[in-house]
Amino acid sequence: AEAWLFTYVEAGRWVEPTLELAGKHPLKVWLDGKPVTLADKDGLRTATLKLEPGLRRLAVRTLRDPALTEPWTLKAALALEADVPSLAFTATLDPTRPTDIRDELDAPKVSALAVSPDGELVALSLGAFSPDGKRESWLEVRRVKDGSLAFDRRGAPAPDQLAWLPDGKAFSYVSESDGKSTVWVHDLATGATRPALRDVEHFQSYAWNPDGRSLVHAYGVEAEADERQVKRLRAIEDRWPGWRDRSYLVETTWPGGASRRLTAGAVSAESWSFSPDGGHLLFSRTWPDPRQRPYARAVWSELDLKDLSVAVVLEDRWVDAVSYGPDRNSLLVTGSPSAFDGLGNTLPAGVTPNDYGGQLYLYDRAAGKATPLTRDRDTVVQGAVWRRDGRIVAEMLDGQHVRLEVGGRDGRWRTLDAGVEVVGDWRAAERGNIAVCVGTGAVTPQRVTVVPLNEGKSRLLLDPGAERFADVTFGRVEPFATTTADGTQLDGLVYYPRDYVPGRKYPAIVFYYGGTSPITREFGTRYPKNVWTGQGYFVYVPNPSGAVGYGQEFAARHVNDWGKRTAGEVIEGTQAFLSAFPDVDAARLGCIGASYGGFLTLYLIEQTGMFRAAVSHAGISNISSYWAEGFWGYSYGGRALAGSFPWNAQELYVEQSPLFHADRITTPLLLLHGADDTNVPPGESDGMYIALTMLGKEVEYVQVEGQNHHILDHDRRIVWNDTILAWFARELLDDAGWWEALYPD
């Protein structure tokens, strides 16, 4: 016989209770699905459990051994050290819990999708992490009308780059094995799967010709290394790994498999797409040009697939993407306000626009004329497709939201009901009247919705994480806007603690970016606000000046600011937040930012002592060294430091660099950095750490080995996340147990 005993243990802080089990018969213990090692002590079997804040599941399995004469009994107890508060944890059978970092990482999610041309089917690539930390991936095809499953495939290499063949009777996907890629075609009618391309090395991307008779794929060719192990740089970009590699295009017939090379030469063909009739390819080429912003030339050309002749279509440094409209003469262009000689710029003379603000243009090739479609809107275009029926479907960043909108040549737009607050990936059917969208919300994990392109409401197609989040509850989220002393309308969000009780005092975390992008209502992300609120924090998220999605004037404030205005707005916004929410304990206030937000953390704590603890991940401490050493430092400076250089703007490069004012810092600071960060090199944190330790300030520095600007490795991301939570617990809750468990002296 066997018996199972279960309980949930809800920890309000880091605790290490001792589990004591009295019983002679065989037993095993699991905590959150992982086995617990037991020791024998004075006739008891014991284990010290390490419980981070949140709900943990404890399971005991015992077997009755017929050979034993002792009764089959089991007594269990959890004992705490005498100096730990008795309410530090409780046992419960209620599975309701806050979310944690493992939900954010491990829950099933859609990573790619493709909609059939008629809009009746959608192919989805999904993945999740199993309890043992292994990645699982699978493929599903669902009927758009009701979400039912038409096909699925599991147990093979992870599917990627989903696409439908033009006739809509088959779909394709890419799998990788031993560094080689294969494009598979699955026929829905016969159920047969066969390769269109097999074992391609350095495979990059592919697309089907609209005529259905071929596909084109891009592959890379690695540059030969200098046997002397020296390198003469051809441009500053030559620092980038693989910059000398080239990408070429190949066309392969379908069916049949006969191939021909389409491009060659010293410059790669990039961002390519087919004309509506399949007879031509539109592609871009870029060259470094450090003498003129944004320090690169961009040329768009057209390749005739009959004779392989090439004609230049458009050259503009400020154009980001170009695609065909319903015919070859009409092009849909995404670019900055400076594109087409400033055609999209609405700012007064002498004001430099924030050229990260994407706008939409129509370009008439025959007339050589562009027409702006979104110039007078506050939104920013993040992607668009021009359908054959003449309608344009665009993804628009609008402050805290990312929406889908539909419009036309007249520049009039209508917002679609996407069913989510932040649209992520999406595809519109070529002939059908729907789009399929993957998105999230402030307290809504990822879901897949069907979006009608005509009037109508969206409907849920798939909720991949429904089971994982079934017992998770969240605190409420509210918009919080305020007006600063100079009249700026400062947008923001407030996340309430999950266990919020009016009248009780709570610590708070202020989270910001401060760069060109606003912080949206997206669920999760690398800085999961709902995880923080599950630990009992208020979270305030301001979107200060410089962020796109609030109009050109607001966005232009980012250029050459570097904290001068932004930091003051964060401080004013935080003061307004404290006034509006009296249940926030102003004496237990933390702040956190990453990249430009990490820079803002360093700059902020030199301006104010209102924060009791601060976190800077990959923060810029010396603008000049970042400008020179970051892989994209000088090119980012082409927009954020427009016209300002170390030789003509020492006031900006020195006075706005936190390193030069490290002696002003009094706030305890945690520095975090990927040890292999090429965007903001670790030296930015190194310098600040050296300075603060020399000055005798309270500072901790944690590097994550083998990670770049973003911490992406599954297990290291958990430790990184726990480090942030443990730091705030130590500094804001006077609970150092978690930190000491992670980093014992």
XYZ file of C-alpha atoms in Angstrom:
745
model
C 0.000 0.000 0.000
C 1.057 3.601 -0.498
C -0.106 6.974 0.780
C 0.509 10.527 -0.412
C 0.419 13.590 1.799
C 0.281 17.097 0.335
C 0.295 20.628 1.652
C 1.086 24.064 0.343
C 3.489 26.179 2.366
C 3.105 29.919 1.874
C 6.226 31.854 2.834
C 5.984 35.574 3.461
C 9.766 35.957 3.507
C 12.844 33.805 3.055
C 12.661 30.987 5.593
C 14.542 27.746 6.159
C 12.260 25.524 8.250
C 13.282 22.033 9.287
C 11.047 19.254 8.054
C 10.804 16.442 10.623
C 9.275 13.087 9.673
C 8.686 10.357 12.272
C 7.902 6.936 10.802
C 9.769 3.716 10.127
C 8.286 2.863 6.756
C 9.862 3.980 3.453
C 9.147 7.520 2.282
C 10.269 10.210 -0.159
C 9.728 13.963 -0.191
C 9.373 16.506 -3.019
C 9.319 20.288 -2.879
C 7.790 21.881 -5.983
C 8.301 18.623 -7.842
C 11.983 18.291 -6.991
C 13.230 15.530 -4.660
C 14.373 16.515 -1.175
C 17.350 14.752 0.403
C 16.598 13.456 3.903
C 18.986 12.831 6.769
C 18.473 10.533 9.784
C 18.694 12.344 13.110
C 17.709 10.886 16.484
C 15.211 8.505 14.913
C 13.765 11.251 12.714
C 14.218 11.853 9.047
C 14.900 15.550 8.535
C 15.638 18.096 5.843
C 16.179 21.833 5.839
C 13.867 23.430 3.308
C 14.850 26.657 1.623
C 11.637 28.576 0.943
C 11.670 31.796 -1.045
C 8.593 34.020 -0.702
C 5.508 32.577 -2.360
C 3.518 29.334 -2.387
C 5.485 26.092 -2.400
C 4.068 22.575 -2.751
C 5.301 19.905 -0.351
C 4.601 16.245 -1.109
C 5.405 13.084 0.862
C 4.980 9.565 -0.444
C 5.178 6.639 1.967
C 4.975 2.895 1.348
C 3.894 0.227 3.832
C 6.662 -2.334 4.242
C 5.056 -5.704 5.209
C 8.342 -6.851 6.740
C 8.169 -4.152 9.443
C 6.328 -4.822 12.677
C 5.926 -1.122 13.551
C 2.590 0.477 12.731
C 2.364 2.221 9.382
C 2.201 5.770 10.700
C 3.785 9.062 9.801
C 4.079 12.235 11.828
C 5.285 15.383 10.122
C 6.247 18.803 11.456
C 7.867 21.987 10.182
C 10.010 23.768 12.753
C 11.430 27.304 12.554
C 14.362 28.851 14.317
C 13.320 30.694 17.470
C 14.202 34.159 16.118
C 12.030 33.830 12.979
C 8.547 35.362 13.209
C 5.854 32.726 13.633
C 3.865 34.215 10.738
C 6.777 33.854 8.322
C 5.016 30.914 6.716
C 1.729 29.060 6.937
C 0.464 25.705 5.733
C -2.635 25.713 3.561
C -4.642 23.575 1.168
C -5.658 26.606 -0.889
C -3.758 26.492 -4.221
C -4.335 30.182 -4.952
C -0.951 31.832 -5.278
C 1.012 34.753 -6.687
C 2.907 34.344 -9.920
C 6.644 33.727 -9.830
C 9.521 33.821 -12.272
C 9.033 30.178 -13.220
C 5.527 30.923 -14.454
C 6.932 33.696 -16.604
C 9.610 31.440 -18.080
C 8.068 27.983 -18.117
C 4.417 28.484 -19.115
C 3.522 27.383 -22.656
C 3.882 30.236 -25.138
C 3.484 30.790 -28.854
C 6.795 31.724 -30.476
C 5.681 31.926 -34.129
C 2.489 31.863 -36.182
C 1.303 31.876 -39.777
C -2.240 32.323 -41.117
C -3.453 30.465 -44.196
C -4.200 32.706 -47.207
C -7.966 32.178 -46.862
C -7.857 32.898 -43.112
C -9.341 29.545 -42.130
C -6.298 27.968 -40.445
C -3.443 29.187 -38.279
C -0.158 27.355 -37.709
C 1.433 27.886 -34.301
C 4.854 27.034 -32.912
C 4.690 26.584 -29.136
C 7.183 25.828 -26.402
C 7.404 25.365 -22.659
C 9.874 24.254 -20.003
C 9.231 21.019 -18.148
C 9.697 20.833 -14.343
C 13.219 19.490 -14.871
C 14.157 22.598 -16.878
C 14.165 21.012 -20.340
C 12.736 22.922 -23.280
C 9.862 21.243 -25.144
C 8.552 22.512 -28.492
C 5.658 21.466 -30.689
C 3.602 22.493 -33.706
C -0.159 22.980 -33.914
C -2.549 23.905 -36.722
C -5.910 25.190 -35.480
C -9.158 26.091 -37.205
C -9.771 29.812 -36.928
C -13.558 29.436 -36.711
C -13.543 27.554 -33.383
C -9.916 26.996 -32.299
C -10.168 23.230 -32.738
C -7.020 21.283 -33.505
C -6.529 20.275 -37.146
C -2.960 18.948 -36.826
C -0.198 18.707 -34.272
C 3.326 17.367 -34.200
C 5.437 16.707 -31.121
C 8.703 15.070 -30.282
C 10.732 16.357 -33.238
C 13.161 19.290 -33.509
C 11.614 22.620 -32.599
C 9.599 24.120 -35.494
C 10.489 27.627 -36.619
C 9.722 30.083 -39.447
C 6.176 28.945 -40.189
C 4.693 29.794 -43.592
C 1.792 28.743 -45.806
C 2.185 27.785 -49.414
C 0.266 30.174 -51.687
C -2.506 27.678 -52.465
C -3.227 27.262 -48.747
C -3.221 23.458 -48.992
C 0.094 22.972 -47.219
C 2.292 24.760 -44.726
C 6.028 24.754 -44.125
C 8.384 25.078 -41.207
C 12.098 24.916 -40.465
C 13.833 22.488 -38.142
C 17.489 22.437 -37.202
C 19.749 19.488 -36.495
C 23.529 19.443 -36.105
C 23.760 23.044 -37.240
C 21.904 22.384 -40.506
C 18.374 23.504 -41.373
C 15.630 21.728 -43.301
C 12.464 23.312 -44.682
C 9.590 20.828 -44.378
C 6.301 20.983 -46.267
C 3.254 19.317 -44.730
C 0.291 18.576 -47.007
C -2.913 18.772 -44.962
C -4.942 16.657 -47.377
C -2.552 13.690 -47.573
C -0.807 14.107 -44.205
C 2.549 13.718 -45.948
C 5.591 15.725 -44.877
C 8.565 16.108 -47.204
C 11.546 18.466 -47.454
C 11.688 21.419 -49.805
C 15.268 22.165 -48.715
C 17.405 19.762 -46.739
C 20.441 20.264 -44.502
C 21.296 23.841 -45.462
C 24.253 25.266 -43.572
C 24.078 28.830 -42.231
C 20.384 28.992 -43.162
C 18.773 32.351 -42.391
C 15.271 32.798 -43.814
C 12.955 31.795 -46.655
C 9.725 32.802 -48.406
C 7.408 31.248 -50.987
C 6.976 32.855 -54.379
C 3.344 34.003 -54.740
C 3.124 31.933 -57.939
C 3.687 28.793 -55.821
C 6.370 27.380 -58.090
C 9.473 28.170 -56.036
C 10.849 29.424 -52.771
C 13.786 31.708 -52.075
C 16.070 31.289 -49.102
C 18.987 33.248 -47.670
C 22.128 31.600 -46.406
C 25.317 32.954 -44.897
C 28.936 32.623 -45.939
C 31.581 33.068 -43.259
C 34.496 35.329 -44.019
C 37.927 33.756 -43.980
C 39.986 34.649 -40.930
C 43.453 36.147 -41.262
C 45.910 33.322 -40.573
C 48.204 35.821 -38.856
C 45.449 36.383 -36.246
C 45.385 40.115 -36.803
C 42.625 42.316 -38.173
C 42.725 45.663 -39.874
C 39.312 47.177 -39.236
C 37.405 48.190 -42.342
C 34.888 50.153 -40.241
C 34.022 50.426 -36.580
C 31.301 47.828 -37.253
C 34.101 45.374 -38.037
C 34.218 44.759 -34.267
C 30.936 42.888 -34.539
C 31.238 39.101 -34.766
C 30.247 38.032 -38.254
C 30.209 41.535 -39.734
C 32.372 40.386 -42.636
C 30.124 37.405 -43.303
C 27.833 37.724 -46.310
C 24.277 36.636 -47.029
C 23.133 35.411 -50.446
C 19.808 34.409 -51.993
C 18.990 31.143 -53.759
C 15.787 30.194 -55.586
C 14.619 26.559 -55.540
C 11.773 25.169 -57.638
C 8.817 23.451 -55.982
C 8.287 20.667 -56.508
C 11.471 19.512 -58.139
C 14.273 21.061 -56.119
C 16.315 22.667 -58.906
C 18.244 25.654 -57.515
C 19.912 28.794 -58.858
C 21.884 31.485 -57.086
C 20.285 34.937 -57.272
C 22.789 37.272 -55.604
C 26.536 37.565 -55.134
C 29.083 40.227 -54.365
C 30.614 41.999 -51.420
C 27.366 43.378 -49.933
C 24.524 41.253 -48.598
C 20.954 41.430 -49.864
C 18.772 41.992 -46.808
C 15.116 42.520 -45.875
C 13.902 40.988 -49.129
C 10.323 40.293 -50.252
C 8.403 39.239 -53.377
C 6.366 41.458 -55.670
C 2.638 40.586 -55.800
C 3.067 38.686 -59.100
C 6.207 36.878 -57.921
C 8.349 38.212 -60.761
C 10.610 40.491 -58.714
C 12.369 40.729 -55.376
C 12.744 43.924 -53.371
C 15.815 44.001 -51.124
C 18.060 46.384 -49.205
C 21.809 46.848 -48.872
C 23.581 48.943 -46.261
C 27.082 50.420 -45.907
C 28.695 52.147 -42.928
C 29.076 55.897 -43.318
C 30.373 57.553 -40.144
C 30.345 61.038 -41.689
C 26.586 61.534 -41.672
C 23.801 60.543 -39.319
C 22.630 57.844 -38.768
C 26.047 56.640 -39.927
C 24.873 54.171 -42.562
C 23.733 54.294 -46.194
C 20.609 52.322 -47.059
C 19.722 51.484 -50.670
C 16.606 49.574 -51.766
C 16.788 47.737 -55.068
C 14.659 45.430 -57.184
C 15.818 42.134 -58.708
C 14.101 40.864 -61.858
C 13.784 37.086 -61.468
C 13.693 36.563 -65.239
C 17.049 38.055 -66.185
C 18.537 38.846 -62.704
C 18.928 42.516 -63.588
C 18.915 44.964 -60.680
C 17.471 48.476 -60.501
C 17.792 50.939 -57.623
C 14.347 51.870 -56.259
C 15.014 54.120 -53.278
C 17.940 55.481 -51.272
C 17.259 57.068 -47.889
C 19.253 56.786 -44.676
C 16.175 57.152 -42.495
C 14.074 54.403 -44.088
C 13.714 51.218 -42.027
C 11.511 48.923 -44.137
C 10.044 48.853 -47.642
C 7.481 46.431 -49.060
C 5.316 46.182 -52.141
C 1.755 47.406 -52.196
C -0.959 45.889 -54.406
C 1.278 46.584 -57.431
C 4.992 47.076 -58.107
C 4.691 50.830 -58.486
C 3.273 51.425 -54.994
C 5.550 50.843 -52.027
C 4.787 50.903 -48.316
C 7.641 52.516 -46.397
C 8.365 52.644 -42.668
C 10.877 55.261 -41.592
C 11.693 57.982 -39.118
C 10.352 61.562 -39.197
C 13.569 62.522 -41.036
C 12.859 60.206 -43.984
C 12.275 61.784 -47.398
C 14.074 64.983 -46.367
C 12.052 65.402 -43.190
C 8.649 64.839 -44.780
C 7.331 63.321 -41.556
C 8.788 65.934 -39.215
C 6.241 68.253 -37.549
C 8.682 69.944 -35.146
C 9.775 73.583 -35.316
C 12.970 74.444 -37.162
C 16.079 73.675 -35.148
C 14.473 70.877 -33.078
C 15.950 67.447 -33.799
C 13.302 64.730 -33.919
C 13.590 61.439 -32.116
C 14.317 59.279 -35.132
C 13.309 56.081 -33.364
C 9.703 57.171 -33.939
C 8.545 55.090 -36.914
C 6.103 56.564 -39.418
C 4.340 55.199 -42.466
C 4.709 56.546 -45.997
C 3.399 55.606 -49.435
C 5.990 55.861 -52.186
C 5.007 56.201 -55.839
C 7.936 54.840 -57.860
C 6.825 56.353 -61.155
C 6.483 59.834 -59.675
C 9.365 59.429 -57.226
C 7.108 60.937 -54.557
C 6.333 59.932 -50.982
C 3.104 60.660 -49.106
C 3.036 60.568 -45.277
C 0.234 58.546 -43.702
C 0.842 58.976 -39.961
C 2.727 62.275 -39.645
C 0.074 64.021 -37.557
C -0.506 61.136 -35.168
C 1.105 60.594 -31.774
C 1.404 56.852 -32.398
C 4.476 55.062 -33.734
C 4.315 52.455 -36.494
C 6.056 49.193 -35.579
C 5.092 47.174 -38.647
C 2.560 47.169 -41.487
C 1.287 45.158 -44.467
C -0.500 46.462 -47.530
C -3.159 43.975 -48.560
C -4.171 43.331 -52.133
C -7.638 44.734 -51.391
C -6.005 48.117 -50.751
C -6.259 48.130 -46.963
C -3.189 48.629 -44.779
C -2.974 46.800 -41.453
C -0.475 48.384 -39.072
C 0.886 47.754 -35.607
C 0.828 51.016 -33.660
C 2.605 51.837 -30.408
C 0.248 54.149 -28.513
C 1.670 55.055 -25.102
C 1.092 52.086 -22.809
C -0.671 50.086 -25.531
C 0.263 48.399 -28.801
C -2.732 48.200 -31.127
C -3.703 46.949 -34.571
C -5.221 49.519 -36.912
C -6.522 49.398 -40.469
C -6.351 52.253 -42.961
C -5.757 53.176 -46.581
C -4.247 55.689 -48.979
C -6.353 58.472 -47.479
C -4.498 58.220 -44.157
C -7.652 57.559 -42.124
C -7.259 54.840 -39.501
C -9.584 52.652 -37.476
C -8.472 50.775 -34.356
C -9.245 47.059 -34.379
C -10.388 45.128 -31.332
C -7.374 42.860 -30.807
C -8.549 41.501 -27.441
C -5.223 42.330 -25.768
C -3.595 45.467 -24.411
C -0.236 44.873 -26.076
C -0.088 43.222 -29.475
C 2.986 41.064 -29.934
C 3.209 38.916 -33.049
C 0.395 39.008 -35.615
C -0.449 37.974 -39.170
C -3.240 39.092 -41.470
C -4.732 36.614 -43.931
C -3.929 37.488 -47.553
C -7.469 36.871 -48.789
C -9.459 36.290 -45.613
C -10.947 39.114 -43.598
C -9.155 38.388 -40.319
C -5.849 38.707 -38.536
C -4.531 36.426 -35.812
C -2.763 38.128 -32.941
C -0.568 36.989 -30.053
C -0.568 39.462 -27.186
C -0.776 40.139 -23.474
C -2.018 42.646 -20.911
C -0.888 44.065 -17.591
C -2.371 41.079 -15.724
C -3.148 38.891 -18.745
C -0.635 36.214 -19.780
C -0.151 35.473 -23.452
C -3.190 34.576 -25.509
C -4.041 34.133 -29.187
C -7.007 36.038 -30.594
C -8.836 36.273 -33.899
C -9.223 39.892 -34.998
C -11.845 40.812 -37.633
C -10.586 43.394 -40.108
C -14.114 44.740 -40.506
C -16.221 45.984 -37.622
C -16.508 43.400 -34.871
C -15.074 42.072 -31.648
C -12.104 39.777 -31.325
C -12.482 36.300 -29.925
C -10.139 34.027 -28.032
C -8.547 31.313 -30.130
C -6.083 29.848 -27.626
C -4.943 30.494 -24.070
C -1.706 28.460 -23.984
C -0.921 29.162 -20.306
C -4.434 28.657 -18.936
C -3.551 25.576 -16.908
C -0.314 27.046 -15.602
C -2.009 30.232 -14.401
C -5.285 28.636 -13.246
C -4.549 29.232 -9.542
C -2.640 32.509 -9.948
C -4.195 35.781 -8.827
C -2.881 39.296 -9.395
C -3.157 42.680 -7.772
C -5.053 45.334 -9.641
C -3.380 47.721 -12.091
C -4.409 51.325 -12.654
C -3.204 54.097 -14.951
C -1.587 56.912 -13.024
C -0.981 60.178 -14.841
C 0.271 63.364 -13.266
C 1.343 66.845 -14.340
C 4.853 68.047 -13.560
C 5.740 71.602 -12.534
C 6.523 72.608 -16.130
C 3.164 71.319 -17.364
C 4.340 67.977 -18.780
C 1.634 65.299 -18.803
C 3.459 62.310 -17.313
C 1.836 58.978 -18.094
C 2.295 55.975 -15.834
C 0.974 52.798 -14.263
C 0.529 51.618 -10.684
C 0.524 47.928 -9.792
C -1.018 47.159 -6.401
C 0.364 44.477 -4.088
C -1.463 41.222 -4.653
C -2.408 41.035 -0.964
C -3.353 44.718 -0.759
C -5.346 45.707 2.337
C -6.263 49.416 2.634
C -4.603 51.058 5.602
C -1.614 48.722 5.662
C 1.803 50.126 4.785
C 3.661 48.596 1.834
C 7.119 49.059 0.314
C 7.286 50.172 -3.317
C 9.505 49.786 -6.378
C 9.784 52.488 -9.037
C 10.591 50.978 -12.449
C 11.461 53.091 -15.501
C 13.326 53.027 -18.768
C 13.663 56.682 -19.713
C 15.005 55.939 -23.189
C 13.183 56.060 -26.487
C 10.576 53.383 -25.732
C 7.712 53.593 -23.240
C 7.026 50.801 -20.787
C 3.779 49.258 -21.987
C 1.127 47.130 -20.304
C 2.847 43.983 -21.566
C 2.701 40.974 -19.258
C 5.895 39.525 -17.826
C 8.970 40.835 -19.662
C 12.465 40.680 -18.174
C 11.236 42.871 -15.312
C 7.998 41.137 -14.245
C 6.008 43.639 -12.216
C 3.442 41.014 -11.204
C 6.177 38.930 -9.601
C 7.185 41.960 -7.540
C 3.596 42.707 -6.482
C 3.249 39.046 -5.520
C 6.026 39.698 -3.017
C 4.057 42.531 -1.430
C 5.344 45.625 -3.272
C 3.548 48.504 -4.912
C 5.110 49.154 -8.323
C 5.058 52.579 -9.961
C 5.969 52.805 -13.667
C 6.427 56.337 -15.077
C 6.983 57.045 -18.779
C 9.076 60.238 -18.751
C 9.869 62.605 -21.620
C 11.643 61.141 -24.615
C 9.480 58.069 -25.079
C 7.892 57.585 -28.488
C 4.169 56.938 -28.736
C 3.220 60.270 -27.162
C 3.837 62.555 -30.122
C 6.917 63.985 -31.809
C 7.443 66.904 -29.427
C 7.424 64.622 -26.398
C 9.745 62.090 -28.091
C 12.227 64.744 -29.277
C 13.038 65.595 -25.663
C 15.170 62.431 -25.564
C 17.785 63.909 -27.894
C 20.810 65.179 -25.923
C 18.931 65.065 -22.624
C 20.618 62.183 -20.774
C 18.837 62.647 -17.469
C 18.621 66.428 -17.289
C 14.864 66.448 -17.764
C 14.018 62.774 -17.436
C 15.371 62.314 -13.918
C 13.453 65.306 -12.634
C 10.239 63.911 -14.094
C 10.792 60.530 -12.440
C 11.378 62.274 -9.116
C 8.284 64.470 -9.519
C 6.201 61.513 -10.645
C 7.353 59.465 -7.667
C 6.493 62.288 -5.285
C 3.013 62.521 -6.829
C 2.678 58.730 -6.529
C 3.553 58.866 -2.828
C 1.008 61.633 -2.268
C -1.746 59.783 -4.125
C -1.094 56.435 -2.437
C -0.737 56.958 1.325
C -0.452 53.206 1.883
C 3.008 53.318 0.308
C 5.763 53.562 2.898
C 7.968 56.384 1.611
C 10.787 55.167 3.858
C 10.892 51.839 1.964
C 11.179 52.944 -1.637
C 13.345 51.193 -4.221
C 14.151 51.984 -7.845
C 15.304 49.883 -10.781
C 16.163 50.362 -14.449
C 18.149 48.615 -17.163
C 20.365 49.795 -20.026
C 19.358 53.453 -20.469
C 17.200 52.825 -17.396
C 20.303 51.551 -15.609
C 22.002 54.824 -16.505
C 18.947 56.633 -15.146
C 19.229 54.727 -11.848
C 22.814 55.925 -11.419
C 21.918 59.479 -12.373
C 18.824 59.539 -10.137
C 20.565 58.466 -6.954
C 23.087 61.245 -7.484
C 20.221 63.749 -7.572
C 18.053 62.490 -4.704
C 18.198 60.452 -1.514
C 14.500 59.502 -1.637
C 15.273 55.884 -2.530
C 16.366 53.415 0.106
C 17.712 50.896 -2.433
C 18.555 50.987 -6.127
C 19.278 48.498 -8.924
C 21.139 49.285 -12.143
C 21.331 46.524 -14.744
C 23.761 47.228 -17.595
C 23.717 50.905 -16.723
C 25.829 53.456 -18.593
C 28.091 55.279 -16.139
C 30.410 57.060 -18.597
C 28.739 58.294 -21.768
C 31.999 58.699 -23.682
C 33.245 55.162 -22.988
C 29.833 53.716 -23.864
C 29.804 55.796 -27.064
C 33.177 54.362 -28.043
C 33.098 50.804 -26.704
C 29.486 49.659 -26.994
C 28.898 47.853 -30.277
C 26.010 50.219 -31.057
C 27.112 53.102 -28.835
C 28.123 55.557 -31.511
C 25.215 54.619 -33.806
C 22.746 55.071 -30.943
C 24.475 58.374 -30.346
C 23.594 59.296 -33.918
C 20.034 59.647 -32.653
C 20.325 60.240 -28.895
C 23.452 62.427 -29.138
C 22.620 64.116 -32.409
C 25.423 66.559 -33.230
C 27.082 66.098 -29.824
C 30.521 64.506 -29.588
C 33.207 64.208 -26.914
C 35.156 67.015 -28.606
C 32.311 69.539 -28.775
C 29.996 68.662 -25.875
C 32.151 67.960 -22.812
C 29.386 69.355 -20.605
C 27.077 66.544 -21.726
C 29.632 63.734 -21.876
C 31.119 64.559 -18.460
C 28.482 66.324 -16.389
C 25.724 63.876 -17.352
C 27.930 60.817 -16.766
C 27.221 59.355 -13.305
C 30.786 58.127 -12.849
C 32.049 61.702 -12.496
C 29.692 62.328 -9.569
C 29.869 58.987 -7.763
C 30.717 60.767 -4.518
C 27.161 62.128 -4.361
C 25.620 58.654 -4.038
C 24.282 57.646 -0.634
C 21.697 55.034 -1.717
C 22.657 51.346 -1.389
C 23.190 50.153 -4.944
C 23.111 46.766 -6.675
C 24.981 46.665 -9.999
C 24.054 43.850 -12.398
C 25.717 43.047 -15.707
C 25.996 40.261 -18.253
C 29.693 39.433 -18.328
C 29.623 39.274 -22.154
C 27.560 42.415 -22.737
C 28.511 43.970 -26.089
C 25.810 46.666 -26.068
C 26.719 48.287 -22.762
C 30.098 46.725 -21.880
C 30.644 45.565 -18.267
C 33.230 48.305 -17.824
C 30.313 50.689 -17.266
C 29.474 48.846 -14.050
C 33.126 48.099 -13.277
C 33.966 51.792 -13.088
C 31.045 52.616 -10.827
C 31.827 49.657 -8.556
C 35.475 50.733 -8.217
C 34.446 54.296 -7.449
C 31.844 53.400 -4.831
C 34.025 50.861 -3.045
C 36.852 53.413 -2.886
C 34.385 55.909 -1.447
C 33.183 53.422 1.166
C 29.621 53.374 -0.189
C 27.217 50.444 0.147
C 27.378 48.641 -3.192
C 27.040 45.087 -4.494
C 28.059 43.917 -7.968
C 26.804 40.696 -9.575
C 27.933 39.596 -13.033
C 26.069 36.866 -14.930
C 28.612 34.774 -16.785
C 28.066 33.885 -20.434
C 25.246 36.408 -20.904
C 25.072 39.478 -23.096
C 22.911 42.577 -22.673
C 19.851 40.452 -21.891
C 19.911 37.548 -19.447
C 18.327 34.828 -21.565
C 19.618 31.520 -20.225
C 16.768 29.867 -18.332
C 18.532 28.931 -15.110
C 20.740 32.009 -14.943
C 17.727 34.209 -15.487
C 16.065 32.679 -12.427
C 19.135 33.406 -10.283
C 19.330 36.934 -11.723
C 15.659 37.534 -10.937
C 16.050 36.129 -7.436
C 19.075 38.383 -6.915
C 16.935 41.462 -7.569
C 14.183 40.266 -5.226
C 16.663 39.267 -2.528
C 18.345 42.692 -2.745
C 15.078 44.538 -2.276
C 14.117 42.177 0.568
C 17.427 42.906 2.261
C 17.233 46.682 1.867
C 13.493 47.408 1.977
C 12.211 44.616 4.237
C 15.248 44.227 6.534
C 15.294 40.542 5.566
C 18.781 39.488 4.488
C 18.135 35.731 4.552
C 17.509 35.283 0.850
C 20.518 37.394 -0.124
C 22.779 35.488 2.271
C 21.483 32.182 0.886
C 22.338 33.303 -2.654
C 25.658 34.951 -1.781
C 27.065 33.632 1.499
C 30.168 35.384 2.728
